[in-house]
Structure formats: C-alpha cells, structure tokens
Coordinates of C-alpha atoms in Angstrom, one line a residue:
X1 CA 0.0 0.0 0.0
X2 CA 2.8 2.4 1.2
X3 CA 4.6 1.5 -2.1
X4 CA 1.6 2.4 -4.5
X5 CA 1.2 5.8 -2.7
X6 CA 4.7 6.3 -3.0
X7 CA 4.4 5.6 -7.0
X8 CA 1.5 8.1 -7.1
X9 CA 3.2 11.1 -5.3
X10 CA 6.1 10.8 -7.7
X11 CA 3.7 10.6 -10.6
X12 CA 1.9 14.1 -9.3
X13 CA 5.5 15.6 -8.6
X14 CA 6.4 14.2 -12.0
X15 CA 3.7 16.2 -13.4
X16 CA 4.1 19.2 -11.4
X17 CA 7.2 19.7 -12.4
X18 CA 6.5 19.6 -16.0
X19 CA 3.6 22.1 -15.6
X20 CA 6.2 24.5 -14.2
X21 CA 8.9 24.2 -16.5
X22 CA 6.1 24.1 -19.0
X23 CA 5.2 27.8 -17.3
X24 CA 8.5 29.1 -17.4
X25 CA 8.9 28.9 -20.8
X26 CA 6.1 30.8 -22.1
X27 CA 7.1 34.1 -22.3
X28 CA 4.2 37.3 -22.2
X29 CA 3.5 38.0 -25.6
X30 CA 3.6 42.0 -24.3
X31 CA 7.1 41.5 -23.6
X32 CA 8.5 41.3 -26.8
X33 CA 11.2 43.8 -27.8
X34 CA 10.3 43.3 -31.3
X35 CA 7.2 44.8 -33.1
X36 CA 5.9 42.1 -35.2
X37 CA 2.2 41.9 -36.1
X38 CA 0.9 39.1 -34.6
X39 CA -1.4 36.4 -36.7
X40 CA -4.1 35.7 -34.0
X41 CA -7.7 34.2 -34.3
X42 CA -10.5 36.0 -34.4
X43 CA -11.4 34.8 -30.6
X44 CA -9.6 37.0 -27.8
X45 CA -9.0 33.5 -25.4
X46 CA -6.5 30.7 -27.0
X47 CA -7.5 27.5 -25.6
X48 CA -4.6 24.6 -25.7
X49 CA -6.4 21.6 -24.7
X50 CA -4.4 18.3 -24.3
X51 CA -5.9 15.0 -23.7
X52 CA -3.3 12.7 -24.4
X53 CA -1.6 10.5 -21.0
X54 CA 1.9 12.2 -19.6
X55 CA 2.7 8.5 -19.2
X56 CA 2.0 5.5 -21.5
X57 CA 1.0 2.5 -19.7
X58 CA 3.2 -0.2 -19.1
X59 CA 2.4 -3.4 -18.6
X60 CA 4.4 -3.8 -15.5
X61 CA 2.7 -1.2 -14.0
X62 CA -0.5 -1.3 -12.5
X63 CA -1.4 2.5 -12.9
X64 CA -4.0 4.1 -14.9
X65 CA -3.0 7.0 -16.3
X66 CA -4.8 9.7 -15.0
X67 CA -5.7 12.5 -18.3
X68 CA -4.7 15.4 -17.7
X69 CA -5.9 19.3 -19.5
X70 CA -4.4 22.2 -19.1
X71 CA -5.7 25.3 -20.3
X72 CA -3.7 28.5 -21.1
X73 CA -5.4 31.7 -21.4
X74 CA -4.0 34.7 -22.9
X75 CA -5.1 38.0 -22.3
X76 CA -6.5 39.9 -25.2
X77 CA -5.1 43.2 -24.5
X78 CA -1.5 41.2 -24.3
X79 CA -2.2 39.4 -27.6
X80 CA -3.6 41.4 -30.1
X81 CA -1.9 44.7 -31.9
X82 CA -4.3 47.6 -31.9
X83 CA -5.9 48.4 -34.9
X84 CA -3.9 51.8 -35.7
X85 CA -6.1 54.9 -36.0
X86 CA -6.8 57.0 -39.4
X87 CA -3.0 59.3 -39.2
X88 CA -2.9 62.7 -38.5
X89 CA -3.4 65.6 -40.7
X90 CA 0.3 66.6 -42.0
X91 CA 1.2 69.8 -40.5
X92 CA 1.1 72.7 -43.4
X93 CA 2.6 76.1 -42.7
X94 CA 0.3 78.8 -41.8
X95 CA -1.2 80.3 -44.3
X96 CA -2.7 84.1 -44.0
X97 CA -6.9 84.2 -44.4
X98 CA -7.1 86.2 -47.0
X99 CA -8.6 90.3 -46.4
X100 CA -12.1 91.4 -47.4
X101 CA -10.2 93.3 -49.7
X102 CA -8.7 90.6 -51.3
X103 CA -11.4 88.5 -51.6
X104 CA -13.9 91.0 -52.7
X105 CA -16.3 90.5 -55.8
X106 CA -17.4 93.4 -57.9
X107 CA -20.3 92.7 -60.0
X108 CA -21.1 95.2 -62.8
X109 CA -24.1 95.0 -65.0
X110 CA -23.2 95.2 -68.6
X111 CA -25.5 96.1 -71.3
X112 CA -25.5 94.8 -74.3
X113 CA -26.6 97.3 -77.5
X114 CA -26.6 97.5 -81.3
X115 CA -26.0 99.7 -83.4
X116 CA -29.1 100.5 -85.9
X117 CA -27.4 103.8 -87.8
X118 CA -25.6 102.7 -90.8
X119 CA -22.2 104.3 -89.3
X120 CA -22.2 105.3 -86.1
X121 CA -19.3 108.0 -84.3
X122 CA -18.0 106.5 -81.1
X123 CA -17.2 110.5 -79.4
X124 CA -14.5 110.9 -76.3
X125 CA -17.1 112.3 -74.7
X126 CA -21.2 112.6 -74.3
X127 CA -21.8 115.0 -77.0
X128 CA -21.8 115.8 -80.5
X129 CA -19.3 118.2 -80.8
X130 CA -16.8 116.0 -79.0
X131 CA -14.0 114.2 -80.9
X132 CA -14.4 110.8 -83.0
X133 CA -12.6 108.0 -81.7
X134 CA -13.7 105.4 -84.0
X135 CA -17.1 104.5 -86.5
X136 CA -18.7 101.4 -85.9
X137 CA -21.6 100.0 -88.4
X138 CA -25.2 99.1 -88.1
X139 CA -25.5 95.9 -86.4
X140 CA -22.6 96.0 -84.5
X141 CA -22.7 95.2 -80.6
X142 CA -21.5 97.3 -78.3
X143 CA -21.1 96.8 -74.4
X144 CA -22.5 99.4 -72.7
X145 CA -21.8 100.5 -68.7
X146 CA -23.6 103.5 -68.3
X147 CA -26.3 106.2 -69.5
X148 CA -25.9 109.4 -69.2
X149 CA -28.9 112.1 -68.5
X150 CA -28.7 113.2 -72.1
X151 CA -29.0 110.0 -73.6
X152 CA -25.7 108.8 -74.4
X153 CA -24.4 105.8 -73.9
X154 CA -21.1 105.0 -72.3
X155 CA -18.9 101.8 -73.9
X156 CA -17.5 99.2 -71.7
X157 CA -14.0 100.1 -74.0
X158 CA -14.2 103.9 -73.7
X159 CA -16.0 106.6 -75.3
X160 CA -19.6 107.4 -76.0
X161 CA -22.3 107.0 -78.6
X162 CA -26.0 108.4 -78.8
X163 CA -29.0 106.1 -77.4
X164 CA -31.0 107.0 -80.3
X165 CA -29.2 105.0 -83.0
X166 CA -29.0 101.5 -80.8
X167 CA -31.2 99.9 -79.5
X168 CA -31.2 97.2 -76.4
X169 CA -30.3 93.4 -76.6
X170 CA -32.6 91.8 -74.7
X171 CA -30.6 89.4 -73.0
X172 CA -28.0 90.4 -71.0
X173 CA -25.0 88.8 -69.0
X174 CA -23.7 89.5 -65.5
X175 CA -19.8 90.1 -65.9
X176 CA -18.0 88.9 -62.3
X177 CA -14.3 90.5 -62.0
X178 CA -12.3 90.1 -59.2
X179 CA -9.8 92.4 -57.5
X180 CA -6.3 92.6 -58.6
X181 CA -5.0 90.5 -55.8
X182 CA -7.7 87.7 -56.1
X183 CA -5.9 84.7 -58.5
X184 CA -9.1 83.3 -59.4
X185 CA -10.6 84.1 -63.2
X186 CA -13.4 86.2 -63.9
X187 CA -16.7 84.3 -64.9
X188 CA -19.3 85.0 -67.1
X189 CA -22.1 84.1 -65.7
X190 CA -25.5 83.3 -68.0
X191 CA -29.0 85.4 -67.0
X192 CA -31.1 84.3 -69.7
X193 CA -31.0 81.1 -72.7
X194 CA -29.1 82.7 -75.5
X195 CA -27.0 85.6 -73.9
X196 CA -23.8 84.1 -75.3
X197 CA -24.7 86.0 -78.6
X198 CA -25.0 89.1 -76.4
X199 CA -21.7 88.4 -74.6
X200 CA -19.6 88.4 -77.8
X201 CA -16.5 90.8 -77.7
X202 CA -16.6 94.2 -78.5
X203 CA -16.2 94.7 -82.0
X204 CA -15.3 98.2 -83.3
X205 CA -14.8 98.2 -87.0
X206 CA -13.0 101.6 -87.7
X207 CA -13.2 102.8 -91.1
X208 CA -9.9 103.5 -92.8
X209 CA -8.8 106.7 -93.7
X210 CA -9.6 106.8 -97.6
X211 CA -11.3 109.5 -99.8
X212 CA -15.1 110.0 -99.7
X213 CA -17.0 107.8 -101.9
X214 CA -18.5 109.2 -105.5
X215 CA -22.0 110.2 -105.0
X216 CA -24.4 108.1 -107.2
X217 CA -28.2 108.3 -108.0
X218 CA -28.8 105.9 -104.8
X219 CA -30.3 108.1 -101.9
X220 CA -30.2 105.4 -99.4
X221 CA -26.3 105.0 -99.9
X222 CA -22.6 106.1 -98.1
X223 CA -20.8 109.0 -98.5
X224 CA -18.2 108.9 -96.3
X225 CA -18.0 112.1 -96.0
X226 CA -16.8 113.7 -92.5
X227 CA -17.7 116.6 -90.4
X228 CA -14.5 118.5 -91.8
X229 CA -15.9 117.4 -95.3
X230 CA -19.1 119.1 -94.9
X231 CA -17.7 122.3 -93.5
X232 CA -15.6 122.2 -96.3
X233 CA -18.3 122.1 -99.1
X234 CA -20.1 124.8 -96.8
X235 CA -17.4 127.5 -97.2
X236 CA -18.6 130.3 -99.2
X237 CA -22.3 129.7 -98.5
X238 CA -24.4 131.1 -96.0
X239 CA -24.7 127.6 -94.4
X240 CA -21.0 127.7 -93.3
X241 CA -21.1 128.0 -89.5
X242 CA -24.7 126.9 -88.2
X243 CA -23.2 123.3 -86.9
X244 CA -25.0 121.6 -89.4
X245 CA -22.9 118.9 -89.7
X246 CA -23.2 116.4 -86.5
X247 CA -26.9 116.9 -88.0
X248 CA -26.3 115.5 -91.6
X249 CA -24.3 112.7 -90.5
X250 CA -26.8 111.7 -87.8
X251 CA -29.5 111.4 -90.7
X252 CA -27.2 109.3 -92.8
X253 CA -26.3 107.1 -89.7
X254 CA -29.7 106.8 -88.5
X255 CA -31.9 105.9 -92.0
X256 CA -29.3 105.5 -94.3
X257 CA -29.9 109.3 -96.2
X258 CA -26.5 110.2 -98.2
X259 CA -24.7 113.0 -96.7
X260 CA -23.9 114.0 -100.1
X261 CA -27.8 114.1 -101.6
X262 CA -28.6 115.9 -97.9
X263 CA -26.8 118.4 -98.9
X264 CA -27.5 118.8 -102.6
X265 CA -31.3 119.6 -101.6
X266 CA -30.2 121.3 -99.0
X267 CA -28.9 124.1 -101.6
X268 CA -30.6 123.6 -104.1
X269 CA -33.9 124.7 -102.0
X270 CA -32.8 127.5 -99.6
X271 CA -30.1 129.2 -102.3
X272 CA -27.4 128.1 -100.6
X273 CA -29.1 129.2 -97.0
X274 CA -30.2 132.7 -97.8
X275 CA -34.3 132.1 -98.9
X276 CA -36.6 133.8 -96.9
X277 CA -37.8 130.3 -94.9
X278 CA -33.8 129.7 -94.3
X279 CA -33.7 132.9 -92.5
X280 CA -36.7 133.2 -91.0
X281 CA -38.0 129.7 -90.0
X282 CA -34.9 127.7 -89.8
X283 CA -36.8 125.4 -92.7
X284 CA -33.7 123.9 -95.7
X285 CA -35.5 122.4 -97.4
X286 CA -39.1 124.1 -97.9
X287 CA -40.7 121.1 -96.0
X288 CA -44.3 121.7 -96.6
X289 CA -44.5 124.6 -98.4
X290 CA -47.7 124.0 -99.9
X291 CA -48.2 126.0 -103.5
X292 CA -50.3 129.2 -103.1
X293 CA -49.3 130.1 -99.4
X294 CA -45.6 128.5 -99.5
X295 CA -44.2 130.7 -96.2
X296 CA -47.3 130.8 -94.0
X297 CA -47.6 126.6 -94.5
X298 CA -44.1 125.9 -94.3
X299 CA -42.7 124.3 -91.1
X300 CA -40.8 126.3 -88.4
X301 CA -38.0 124.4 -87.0
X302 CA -36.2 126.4 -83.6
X303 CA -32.3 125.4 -84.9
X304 CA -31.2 124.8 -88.9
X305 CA -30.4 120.9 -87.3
X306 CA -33.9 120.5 -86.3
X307 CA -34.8 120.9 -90.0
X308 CA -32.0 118.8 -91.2
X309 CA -33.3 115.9 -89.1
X310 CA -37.2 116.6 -89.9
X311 CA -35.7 116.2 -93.2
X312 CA -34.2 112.5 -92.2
X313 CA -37.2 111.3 -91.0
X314 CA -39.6 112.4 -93.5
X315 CA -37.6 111.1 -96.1
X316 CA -36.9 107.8 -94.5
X317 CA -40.4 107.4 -93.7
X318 CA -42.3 108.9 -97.1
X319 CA -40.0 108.0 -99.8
X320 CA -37.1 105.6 -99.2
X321 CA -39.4 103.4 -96.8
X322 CA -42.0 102.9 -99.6
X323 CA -39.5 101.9 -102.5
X324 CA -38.5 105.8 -103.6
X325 CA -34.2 104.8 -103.0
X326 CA -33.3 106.7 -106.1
X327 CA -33.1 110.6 -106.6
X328 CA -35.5 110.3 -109.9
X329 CA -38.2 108.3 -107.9
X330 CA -37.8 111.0 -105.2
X331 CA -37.9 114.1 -107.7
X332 CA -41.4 112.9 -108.8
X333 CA -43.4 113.5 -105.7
X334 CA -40.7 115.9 -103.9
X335 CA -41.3 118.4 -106.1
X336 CA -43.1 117.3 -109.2
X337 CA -44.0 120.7 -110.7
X338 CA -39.4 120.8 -111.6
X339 CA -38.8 118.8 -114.2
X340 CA -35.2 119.5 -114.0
X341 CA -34.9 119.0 -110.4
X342 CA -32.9 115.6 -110.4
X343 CA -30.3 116.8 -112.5
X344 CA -29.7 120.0 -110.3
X345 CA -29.5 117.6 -107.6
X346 CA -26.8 115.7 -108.6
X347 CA -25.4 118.4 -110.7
X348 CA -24.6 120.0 -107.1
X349 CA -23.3 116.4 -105.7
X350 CA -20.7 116.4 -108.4
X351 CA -19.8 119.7 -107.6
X352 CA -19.3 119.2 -103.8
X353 CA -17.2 115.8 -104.0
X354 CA -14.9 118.1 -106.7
X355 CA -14.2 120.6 -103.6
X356 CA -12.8 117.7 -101.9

C-alpha cells in the first residue's frame, strides 16, 4: 500500500514539475522587444487543450494513467496589436486668411446694344461736338456701362455714342471681376437662354482713312463724308457756321440718307441758305410749303439741325421706306412741278465731292 502511494506522489510531482517548466517557458507576448504583427484568431481567449496521457501504460505497472488538461489563457489586451487609428493631418505652414479686400467681388451690370445707324461716331465724350474715336456699323454690338442724363451711352471700351441709333439686346450677361490681388478668373455668368450672342466681344470696325466715296443716283447710300468734309463744301455759303454737320451725319447714320444728296437739296432749296424760310424759319429744305401760301404753311423748325433731321425722317419714312431709293423716284413726288430737279441735284453732288 505504502509502495503504491509512494508511485502516485512521484507521478503528481512528476507532473508538477512539467507544468512549471512548461510555465516558465512561455514568455508574455507584451514583452517582446520586437514589433511584429501578430497572426491571432479571431477569438480573444486561446485554448490549448491536451488529452493525451503524460505517461503511456506499461504493462508492468499497474497505474491508470490519470488525463490530464491544461488550459492557457492569454489576455486579449497582451495578444492582439491595436488596430492603428486613421494618421494625422500633416502639418502645413500657416497660411494668412485672406482680407475682405482681397477676396472682394465686384459685380457690374453690362449692357448689351446694337448699333441700328448705318455708321455710327463712337465720341470721347457725351456730346456731339466731341472728338471721333472710331465709327462702328449698323448691327454692331456694343457693351454698354452706363447712361448718361442726355441719352448717351457710355462703352465698356471707352468713349460714347448716342442712345438714339442703338437699340437694347434683350438678354443680358452678368460680368463677375475680381480684385487685382484675387488669383481666381473672372466668370461669365448666364442670365437668360441665349445671352452668349450678347456676350460676344466688342467689336469696333474703324473705317480706314480713304477718300469720300462718289455720290451716285442711290439716296439710301454712303458718302463717307466727314464733319470736316461738310464744312468744307459749306465755305462760301451762307450755311457755313450753323453746326449743321453732326446733323447731316446723324441722318445718314440713323436711316441711311447720303450725306452727299442731304446736302444737294439742302442748296438747291434754300439758295445756298439765304431764302426767306432759311432765314426766318430755320426750314432747308421748304418742308411743306404748300403752292399758293408757300411761307405761312411751311414748317418752323427752332435750330437749322432741327430741319436737317425733320428732313431724315420724313424722307426715311415717305419715300425711301416705300421703294423711292433713287433721286429720280424721289424728284417725282418731292417736287413734281421741276422737271429738272434731279439733274440739279446731282449736278450739285458732283460739284461738292470736286471741292474735296
């Protein structure tokens, strides 16, 4: 009995000892030195389960093995690596916020308008006795930035032209530019369906400096004739000096009368500006002077001009407008009673583009 006891106590210190030395030499996985990422299951407790004998009977020995399990558990927080968090934002050098001033927008409302006149002065400034930068055509387009009280009309590029020969675009375009110190690049940006057409650039076609064209039969034609022109067929006459014109060019820019046939009649029915309606009424051309009371019906005018652009627009509207474009067509219901009256016309034409 004492003898089997004894073989059981050195079995159980057998096995004691091999638990410890077992023990010893598992190290703590948090104590490596290393930093290795560790391949561990997706449990946080490792189970190492053993049920195999220590000892394998013999048959000299009476003993029953007695199974032994041993179970080693590993913390999680020893075992597993932390899941590293998303890395920091990389430090950048301070930057300045930029000013108010820097950052500021300016919006300006541009205006889109075309020209209607045939030719059309672009002036340095809002009147007509101003210098001519440029002449632009009919149907031009023309960015516009501001109005004045007197109905000019201030270009995005510089200079001025009158309101009455252009008329409005209807759609119009918002033009964003920024301040000097702003890096960004203006924007256009789009009001209305089909503003690009309004938004094209500026275009200025200036005429080139050549010799006034040959007058011809055509009334609704170009002369290319100048202020300094005109004042230079007026010298001698009694016309010479009564600003008349800014006022024959505005007719030929707005409907398209020749400078050149303007004139002509212009003679041809005050005498050179000294008949009795010239003097005393302002009237050129004998606008409605009826036969049998000629003065008392004829039109007043307050300004020569005023009668040159009565002129104009009766014309435009009376003859040219209803298929009348040639000087003959106009002679017959101008002043039918004068046969000759188209050949002094262009008789006095002739005579003015000779002077030049």
């Amino acid at each position: 009995m004492r003898k089997k006891l004894n073989q059981h106590l050195f079995v159980y210190l057998l096995i004691l000892s091999l638990v410890i030395t077992l023990g010893m030499n598992v190290q703590p996985l948090n104590n490596t030195s290393e930093n290795h990422v560790l391949d561990v299951p997706e449990r946080n407790v490792v189970s190492a389960i053993s049920t195999e004998p220590l000892l394998a009977p013999t048959k000299s020995s009476a003993i029953t093995p007695i199974p032994i399990s041993r179970t080693s558990t590993i913390p999680a927080t020893s075992a597993i690596a932390p899941i590293p968090a998303d890395p920091p934002p990389i430090p950048t050098a301070d930057i300045p916020a930029p000013t108010k001033e820097e950052t500021a927008i300016t919006e300006e409302l541009v205006h889109t308008y075309e020209v209607t006149a045939f030719y059309l002065n672009v002036r340095t400034e809002p009147n007509a006795k101003s210098a001519i930068q440029k002449v632009v055509k009919q149907a031009t387009r023309l960015e516009i930035i501001a109005e004045t009280e007197n109905g000019w009309l201030q270009l995005q590029s510089g200079g001025y032209i009158h309101g009455g020969y252009a008329k409005k675009v209807k759609n119009e375009a918002t033009i964003l530019s920024f301040s000097v110190t702003d890096t960004r690049q203006p924007t256009i940006e789009i009001q209305e369906i089909g503003a690009e057409q309004a938004l094209e650039s500026e275009t200025i076609d200036e005429l080139p400096d050549e010799e006034p064209t040959q007058p011809t039969s055509i009334v609704e034609s170009e002369s290319g004739l100048t202020e300094e022109h005109i004042a230079k067929i007026f010298e001698g006459t009694a016309l010479s000096g009564e600003d008349l014109e800014q006022a024959i060019l505005e007719i030929e820019e707005e409907y398209g009368i020749n400078a050149y046939f303007t004139i002509a009649v212009m003679k041809l029915e005050s005498g050179n500006g000294k008949s009795r309606l010239a003097k005393n009424k302002n009237n050129l051309f004998g606008l409605n002077a009826i036969d049998g009371d000629k003065y008392n019906k004829a039109f007043s005018f307050e300004t020569k001009g005023d009668s040159v652009r009565k002129f104009g627009q009766l014309l435009s509207r009376n003859y040219v407008g209803k298929g009348l474009t040639t000087i003959e067509k106009v002679a017959k219901k101008y002043c039918p009673a004068n046969s000759k009256w188209p050949s002094l016309v262009k008789s006095i034409m002739k005579s003015d583009y000779r002077k030049l």
